[in-house]
Short mmCIF file of C-alpha atoms in Angstrom, two decimals:
data_model
loop_
_atom_site.label_atom_id
_atom_site.label_comp_id
_atom_site.label_asym_id
_atom_site.label_seq_id
_atom_site.Cartn_x
_atom_site.Cartn_y
_atom_site.Cartn_z
CA MET A 1 12.01 14.84 -15.79
CA THR A 2 14.30 12.07 -17.54
CA ASN A 3 13.76 10.15 -20.10
CA GLY A 4 16.15 7.51 -19.32
CA VAL A 5 14.07 6.79 -16.52
CA LEU A 6 11.36 4.14 -16.42
CA PRO A 7 8.08 4.66 -14.98
CA LEU A 8 5.85 4.06 -12.28
CA ALA A 9 2.34 2.20 -13.27
CA LEU A 10 -0.26 3.59 -11.56
CA SER A 11 -2.90 1.64 -11.95
CA GLN A 12 -6.80 3.36 -12.07
CA GLY A 13 -8.63 1.54 -9.46
CA ASP A 14 -12.46 1.92 -9.29
CA PRO A 15 -12.90 4.58 -12.25
CA ALA A 16 -16.49 5.83 -10.38
CA GLY A 17 -14.27 6.47 -7.33
CA ILE A 18 -11.40 9.38 -6.61
CA GLY A 19 -8.48 7.64 -8.39
CA PRO A 20 -9.08 9.39 -11.90
CA ASP A 21 -9.50 12.65 -9.00
CA ILE A 22 -6.27 12.55 -7.73
CA ALA A 23 -4.16 10.59 -10.49
CA LEU A 24 -4.78 14.11 -12.86
CA GLN A 25 -4.42 16.70 -9.37
CA ALA A 26 -0.52 14.77 -9.17
CA TRP A 27 -0.04 15.06 -12.53
CA LEU A 28 -0.74 18.71 -12.46
CA LYS A 29 1.84 19.21 -9.50
CA ARG A 30 4.51 17.23 -11.02
CA GLY A 31 7.51 19.88 -11.01
CA GLU A 32 6.25 21.61 -8.10
CA LEU A 33 6.68 18.14 -6.45
CA ALA A 34 9.14 16.81 -8.05
CA LEU A 35 7.12 14.19 -9.06
CA PRO A 36 8.52 10.59 -10.41
CA PRO A 37 7.01 9.78 -14.25
CA PHE A 38 4.50 7.59 -13.34
CA LEU A 39 2.08 5.69 -15.95
CA TYR A 40 -1.51 5.37 -15.50
CA ILE A 41 -2.93 2.15 -17.08
CA GLY A 42 -6.83 2.45 -17.25
CA ASP A 43 -9.57 4.61 -19.20
CA PRO A 44 -8.13 7.73 -20.92
CA GLU A 45 -11.58 8.62 -21.14
CA VAL A 46 -12.50 8.84 -18.30
CA LEU A 47 -10.08 10.86 -17.32
CA LYS A 48 -10.35 13.69 -19.82
CA VAL A 49 -14.58 13.48 -18.60
CA ARG A 50 -13.09 13.95 -14.86
CA ALA A 51 -11.09 16.60 -15.99
CA ARG A 52 -13.75 18.74 -17.93
CA GLN A 53 -15.46 18.53 -14.52
CA LEU A 54 -13.27 19.13 -12.42
CA GLU A 55 -12.08 22.26 -14.60
CA LEU A 56 -8.69 21.01 -14.58
CA GLU A 57 -6.35 21.46 -17.66
CA VAL A 58 -4.67 18.04 -18.53
CA VAL A 59 -3.44 16.94 -22.23
CA VAL A 60 -4.18 13.12 -21.70
CA GLU A 61 -1.85 11.25 -24.22
CA GLU A 62 -1.87 7.45 -24.82
CA THR A 63 1.46 5.78 -24.74
CA ASP A 64 3.07 2.98 -23.57
CA ALA A 65 5.67 2.10 -20.68
CA ALA A 66 8.35 2.80 -23.10
CA HIS A 67 7.89 6.24 -23.63
CA ALA A 68 6.00 6.84 -20.60
CA SER A 69 8.43 8.84 -19.14
CA GLY A 70 9.38 11.13 -21.59
CA VAL A 71 5.65 12.15 -22.52
CA PHE A 72 5.45 12.77 -18.51
CA ALA A 73 6.93 16.42 -18.71
CA ARG A 74 3.91 17.83 -21.52
CA ALA A 75 0.95 15.50 -20.88
CA LEU A 76 -0.24 12.38 -18.53
CA PRO A 77 0.35 9.48 -20.08
CA VAL A 78 -2.24 6.41 -20.19
CA LEU A 79 -1.89 3.16 -21.37
CA PRO A 80 -5.06 2.49 -22.39
CA ILE A 81 -8.00 -0.29 -20.89
CA PRO A 82 -11.54 1.39 -21.85
CA THR A 83 -14.18 0.53 -19.25
CA GLY A 84 -16.14 -0.47 -22.22
CA VAL A 85 -19.35 1.68 -20.56
CA ASP A 86 -19.81 5.10 -19.19
CA VAL A 87 -18.58 5.89 -16.24
CA LEU A 88 -20.27 8.11 -13.11
CA ALA A 89 -18.34 9.83 -10.86
CA GLY A 90 -19.28 8.54 -7.32
CA LYS A 91 -22.00 6.04 -8.72
CA PRO A 92 -19.89 2.33 -8.68
CA HIS A 93 -21.46 -0.78 -11.12
CA VAL A 94 -20.19 -3.68 -11.38
CA ALA A 95 -19.36 -2.97 -15.09
CA ASN A 96 -16.44 -1.00 -14.13
CA ALA A 97 -14.95 -4.10 -12.05
CA ARG A 98 -13.30 -5.71 -15.77
CA GLY A 99 -11.27 -2.42 -16.37
CA THR A 100 -10.35 -2.20 -12.92
CA ILE A 101 -8.93 -6.11 -12.65
CA ALA A 102 -7.00 -5.36 -15.84
CA ALA A 103 -5.21 -2.90 -14.89
CA ILE A 104 -3.84 -4.22 -11.87
CA GLU A 105 -3.00 -7.49 -13.65
CA THR A 106 -1.16 -4.84 -16.91
CA ALA A 107 0.57 -2.80 -14.35
CA VAL A 108 2.19 -5.91 -12.65
CA ALA A 109 2.91 -7.54 -15.49
CA LEU A 110 4.93 -4.82 -16.48
CA CYS A 111 6.61 -4.70 -13.28
CA LEU A 112 7.58 -8.54 -13.43
CA GLN A 113 8.56 -7.52 -17.13
CA GLY A 114 11.34 -4.68 -15.84
CA THR A 115 9.36 -2.18 -17.65
CA VAL A 116 7.93 -0.38 -14.30
CA ARG A 117 10.09 0.19 -11.30
CA ALA A 118 7.44 -0.44 -9.43
CA VAL A 119 3.40 -0.71 -9.24
CA VAL A 120 0.86 2.50 -7.16
CA THR A 121 -2.34 1.04 -6.13
CA ASN A 122 -5.62 3.59 -6.67
CA PRO A 123 -8.49 2.38 -4.44
CA ILE A 124 -11.01 -0.52 -5.34
CA ALA A 125 -14.25 -1.26 -4.28
CA LYS A 126 -14.34 -4.94 -2.91
CA SER A 127 -18.26 -5.17 -2.66
CA VAL A 128 -18.10 -4.25 -6.42
CA LEU A 129 -15.44 -6.56 -7.78
CA TYR A 130 -17.48 -9.51 -5.59
CA GLU A 131 -20.59 -8.76 -6.82
CA ALA A 132 -18.15 -9.07 -10.73
CA GLY A 133 -16.97 -12.92 -9.24
CA PHE A 134 -13.38 -11.43 -7.49
CA GLY A 135 -12.47 -14.64 -5.92
CA PHE A 136 -10.41 -12.95 -3.01
CA PRO A 137 -10.54 -10.71 0.29
CA GLY A 138 -9.10 -7.96 -1.76
CA HIS A 139 -6.23 -6.13 -3.00
CA THR A 140 -3.16 -7.24 -1.63
CA GLU A 141 -4.27 -11.39 -1.49
CA PHE A 142 -4.90 -10.68 -5.81
CA LEU A 143 -1.59 -9.14 -5.78
CA ALA A 144 -0.15 -12.23 -3.67
CA ASP A 145 -2.13 -14.33 -6.71
CA LEU A 146 -0.60 -13.00 -9.86
CA ALA A 147 2.98 -13.13 -8.55
CA ALA A 148 2.44 -17.20 -7.16
CA ARG A 149 1.34 -17.41 -10.90
CA ALA A 150 3.76 -15.82 -12.73
CA LYS A 151 6.83 -16.80 -10.35
CA GLY A 152 5.87 -20.33 -9.33
CA GLY A 153 5.51 -21.35 -5.45
CA SER A 154 3.93 -19.43 -2.76
CA VAL A 155 3.81 -15.96 -1.48
CA MET A 156 3.09 -14.28 1.32
CA PRO A 157 2.53 -10.72 1.17
CA VAL A 158 2.48 -8.38 4.48
CA MET A 159 0.57 -5.09 4.42
CA MET A 160 2.67 -2.31 6.43
CA LEU A 161 1.49 1.34 6.94
CA ALA A 162 3.98 3.72 7.21
CA GLY A 163 4.30 7.34 7.40
CA PRO A 164 6.55 10.26 8.62
CA LYS A 165 6.58 9.39 12.17
CA LEU A 166 5.88 5.51 12.11
CA LYS A 167 5.35 2.13 10.15
CA ALA A 168 3.41 -0.79 11.69
CA VAL A 169 2.46 -4.31 10.49
CA PRO A 170 -0.60 -5.93 11.18
CA VAL A 171 0.19 -9.48 11.74
CA THR A 172 -3.70 -10.42 11.16
CA ILE A 173 -5.39 -8.03 8.74
CA HIS A 174 -9.24 -8.33 7.85
CA ILE A 175 -10.75 -10.50 10.59
CA PRO A 176 -13.22 -10.40 13.26
CA LEU A 177 -11.34 -9.22 16.75
CA LYS A 178 -12.75 -12.67 18.49
CA ASP A 179 -10.45 -14.62 15.76
CA VAL A 180 -7.84 -13.07 16.30
CA PRO A 181 -5.98 -15.28 19.44
CA GLY A 182 -6.82 -18.56 16.60
CA ALA A 183 -5.49 -17.36 14.44
CA LEU A 184 -2.42 -16.10 15.84
CA THR A 185 0.62 -18.35 15.98
CA GLU A 186 4.53 -18.46 16.05
CA ASP A 187 5.41 -19.26 13.14
CA LEU A 188 3.24 -16.38 12.03
CA ILE A 189 4.26 -14.44 13.52
CA VAL A 190 7.88 -15.37 12.71
CA ASP A 191 7.69 -15.57 9.10
CA THR A 192 5.81 -12.36 9.11
CA CYS A 193 8.88 -10.46 11.15
CA ARG A 194 11.56 -12.75 9.20
CA ILE A 195 9.86 -10.42 5.69
CA VAL A 196 9.16 -6.73 7.11
CA ALA A 197 13.34 -7.37 8.48
CA LYS A 198 14.13 -8.36 4.86
CA ASP A 199 12.65 -6.02 3.26
CA LEU A 200 13.39 -2.63 5.19
CA ALA A 201 17.00 -3.88 4.55
CA ASP A 202 16.87 -4.10 0.90
CA ARG A 203 14.13 -1.76 -0.23
CA PHE A 204 14.34 0.83 2.55
CA GLY A 205 18.42 0.79 2.82
CA ILE A 206 17.65 0.08 7.00
CA ALA A 207 20.73 -2.09 7.45
CA SER A 208 19.84 -3.52 11.35
CA PRO A 209 15.72 -3.49 11.14
CA ARG A 210 14.47 -2.69 14.57
CA LEU A 211 10.77 -4.36 15.28
CA ALA A 212 8.67 -3.84 18.61
CA VAL A 213 7.04 -6.58 18.49
CA ALA A 214 3.21 -5.85 20.31
CA GLY A 215 1.42 -7.96 23.10
CA LEU A 216 -1.74 -8.95 22.13
CA ASN A 217 -3.01 -8.20 25.62
CA PRO A 218 -3.77 -5.42 27.81
CA HIS A 219 -0.14 -5.28 29.45
CA ALA A 220 1.57 -7.89 27.36
CA GLY A 221 -0.84 -10.38 29.40
CA GLU A 222 0.61 -9.17 32.86
CA ASN A 223 2.77 -12.25 32.86
CA GLY A 224 -0.69 -14.33 32.15
CA ALA A 225 -2.56 -12.72 34.75
CA ILE A 226 -4.42 -11.53 31.51
CA GLY A 227 -4.22 -14.02 28.30
CA HIS A 228 -1.57 -16.57 27.63
CA GLU A 229 -1.21 -15.68 24.07
CA ASP A 230 1.88 -13.34 25.37
CA ASP A 231 3.75 -15.72 27.11
CA ASP A 232 3.11 -18.79 24.83
CA ILE A 233 2.90 -17.49 21.44
CA ILE A 234 4.49 -14.13 21.18
CA HIS A 235 7.47 -14.09 23.59
CA PRO A 236 9.07 -17.52 21.75
CA ALA A 237 8.67 -16.33 18.10
CA ILE A 238 10.59 -12.81 19.51
CA ARG A 239 12.56 -15.78 20.85
CA ARG A 240 13.12 -17.25 17.61
CA LEU A 241 13.34 -14.68 15.24
CA ARG A 242 16.76 -13.03 17.63
CA ASP A 243 18.41 -16.04 17.33
CA GLU A 244 18.40 -16.12 13.85
CA GLY A 245 20.64 -12.13 13.85
CA ILE A 246 16.80 -10.51 14.12
CA ASP A 247 16.58 -7.70 16.13
CA ALA A 248 13.20 -8.03 17.53
CA PHE A 249 11.97 -7.53 21.18
CA GLY A 250 8.84 -7.59 23.03
CA PRO A 251 5.75 -8.75 23.39
CA LEU A 252 5.32 -5.00 24.65
CA PRO A 253 2.03 -3.45 26.23
CA ALA A 254 0.59 -1.58 22.48
CA ASP A 255 -0.62 1.70 25.04
CA THR A 256 3.16 2.39 25.50
CA MET A 257 4.65 1.86 22.09
CA PHE A 258 3.59 4.61 20.01
CA HIS A 259 4.35 8.09 22.30
CA ASP A 260 7.50 9.94 20.60
CA ASP A 261 10.35 8.70 23.00
CA ALA A 262 9.64 5.02 22.19
CA ARG A 263 8.57 5.00 18.18
CA SER A 264 12.99 6.20 18.61
CA ARG A 265 13.87 2.95 19.81
CA TYR A 266 12.55 1.04 16.74
CA ASP A 267 11.77 1.39 12.79
CA VAL A 268 8.76 -0.54 12.51
CA ALA A 269 5.98 -1.70 14.82
CA ILE A 270 5.10 -5.46 14.49
CA CYS A 271 0.83 -5.62 15.58
CA MET A 272 -0.53 -8.29 16.29
CA TYR A 273 -4.47 -7.16 14.76
CA HIS A 274 -5.69 -4.83 12.69
CA ASP A 275 -6.70 -1.86 14.18
CA GLN A 276 -3.45 -2.31 16.70
CA ALA A 277 -1.64 -1.02 13.61
CA LEU A 278 -3.89 1.10 11.61
CA ILE A 279 -5.05 2.91 14.53
CA PRO A 280 -1.66 5.03 15.48
CA ALA A 281 -0.26 4.99 12.13
CA LYS A 282 -3.17 7.20 10.52
CA ALA A 283 -3.52 9.10 13.97
CA LEU A 284 0.12 9.61 13.25
CA GLY A 285 -0.07 11.01 9.38
CA PHE A 286 -3.82 10.20 7.98
CA ASP A 287 -3.49 12.02 4.84
CA ASP A 288 0.59 10.44 4.21
CA SER A 289 0.46 7.01 5.04
CA VAL A 290 1.18 4.78 2.40
CA ASN A 291 -0.15 1.00 2.36
CA VAL A 292 3.12 -1.03 1.42
CA THR A 293 2.79 -4.40 0.58
CA LEU A 294 6.21 -6.32 1.78
CA GLY A 295 6.63 -10.15 0.49
CA LEU A 296 6.00 -9.35 -3.23
CA PRO A 297 9.15 -9.74 -5.48
CA PHE A 298 7.91 -6.26 -7.17
CA ILE A 299 7.49 -3.49 -5.09
CA ARG A 300 3.75 -2.42 -4.50
CA THR A 301 2.11 0.89 -2.94
CA SER A 302 -0.92 2.07 -2.47
CA PRO A 303 -3.05 5.29 -0.95
CA ASP A 304 -4.38 4.60 2.56
CA HIS A 305 -7.55 5.69 1.97
CA GLY A 306 -10.24 4.54 -0.06
CA THR A 307 -11.92 5.10 -3.43
CA ALA A 308 -14.25 7.98 -1.41
CA PHE A 309 -17.40 8.11 -3.77
CA GLY A 310 -18.98 10.74 -2.54
CA LEU A 311 -16.10 12.95 -3.18
CA ALA A 312 -15.06 11.51 -6.85
CA GLY A 313 -15.65 14.23 -9.41
CA SER A 314 -16.42 17.07 -6.59
CA GLY A 315 -13.04 18.78 -6.01
CA PHE A 316 -12.62 17.99 -2.79
CA ALA A 317 -10.46 14.83 -3.04
CA LYS A 318 -7.33 15.70 -1.87
CA GLU A 319 -4.18 14.05 -3.63
CA THR A 320 -1.59 13.88 -0.53
CA SER A 321 -1.05 10.19 0.12
CA LEU A 322 -1.12 8.96 -3.54
CA VAL A 323 2.02 11.55 -3.53
CA ALA A 324 3.86 9.57 -0.82
CA ALA A 325 2.56 6.32 -2.50
CA LEU A 326 4.53 7.68 -5.67
CA ARG A 327 7.45 8.95 -3.41
CA MET A 328 8.04 6.00 -1.42
CA ALA A 329 7.26 3.78 -4.56
CA ASP A 330 10.59 5.92 -6.27
CA ARG A 331 12.73 5.83 -3.34
CA MET A 332 12.41 1.76 -2.24
CA ALA A 333 13.06 1.57 -6.15
CA GLN A 334 16.29 2.85 -5.45
CA GLY A 335 16.29 1.14 -2.44
CA LYS A 336 16.68 4.15 -0.39
CA ASP A 337 15.27 5.00 2.93
CA THR A 338 11.46 6.39 3.15
CA SER A 339 11.45 8.03 6.78
CA ARG A 340 10.98 11.37 5.89
#
């Protein structure tokens, strides 16, 4: 680890979940895995209690972003945000919400100030935040709002699941399947693909990214025999993208897009709804896929799993996806191709 490298900011997530567990475990493997330095933003007392519970020998040192990289080799650097309440592993509580939100806000502010290189977020429990009055559907929308308020103007976040074998983007995300056809528009597909193409070039080092666009209906509509959306919405969107010089092609039948030979022909799969993207992404890389938010004025990655309250404090939580998220954020900050 070099002291001259700016750290990554790692928000605590819900402190009753496995965020503290996997942060401790990742730090312990920092040398073995050659991890980039990261600054944990959250309650240091939670980390100390969890380390004792897990019987992990971790030194926790309170510091700031300027000194975190220098601390990282000897101790887990923490920017303290006390929860103000006792946190029990596996026992979510609305009182924890304030610290969870403050950790995210602090990580984003540090990144926009240029004192950290990227934001890596541990999992949150949306139900707990909703109970505390959190006014956003999820992490991504909150990050976009923070970015918009800091920079002025609107921000369109795009979710991408990225793993060793597949990068996949859902055009529509957390809406019921029955609402997808009504939400899907030509402009939405075009805007999503523009952001994906730009960020793959700027932050992943893929000079001319190839975008494989899935159809909505079985067999991509079978020329209108199984639905009209593929011909009326998706195909015109692809034509517009190609006219702009973006290498997008399709609509492709989704059931033949994800085998080995098919994946070799593109850099990212653009899918029409949540499960169409996330099922293949998780099947091909469950433990080492990363949730990446494109379209933000800062880099954000996250482990591709939830708070796993049932595993918190048990010793069975895996740090694999967090390690992948840290590595990907590091490489994105350097503008390198993260294909592995």
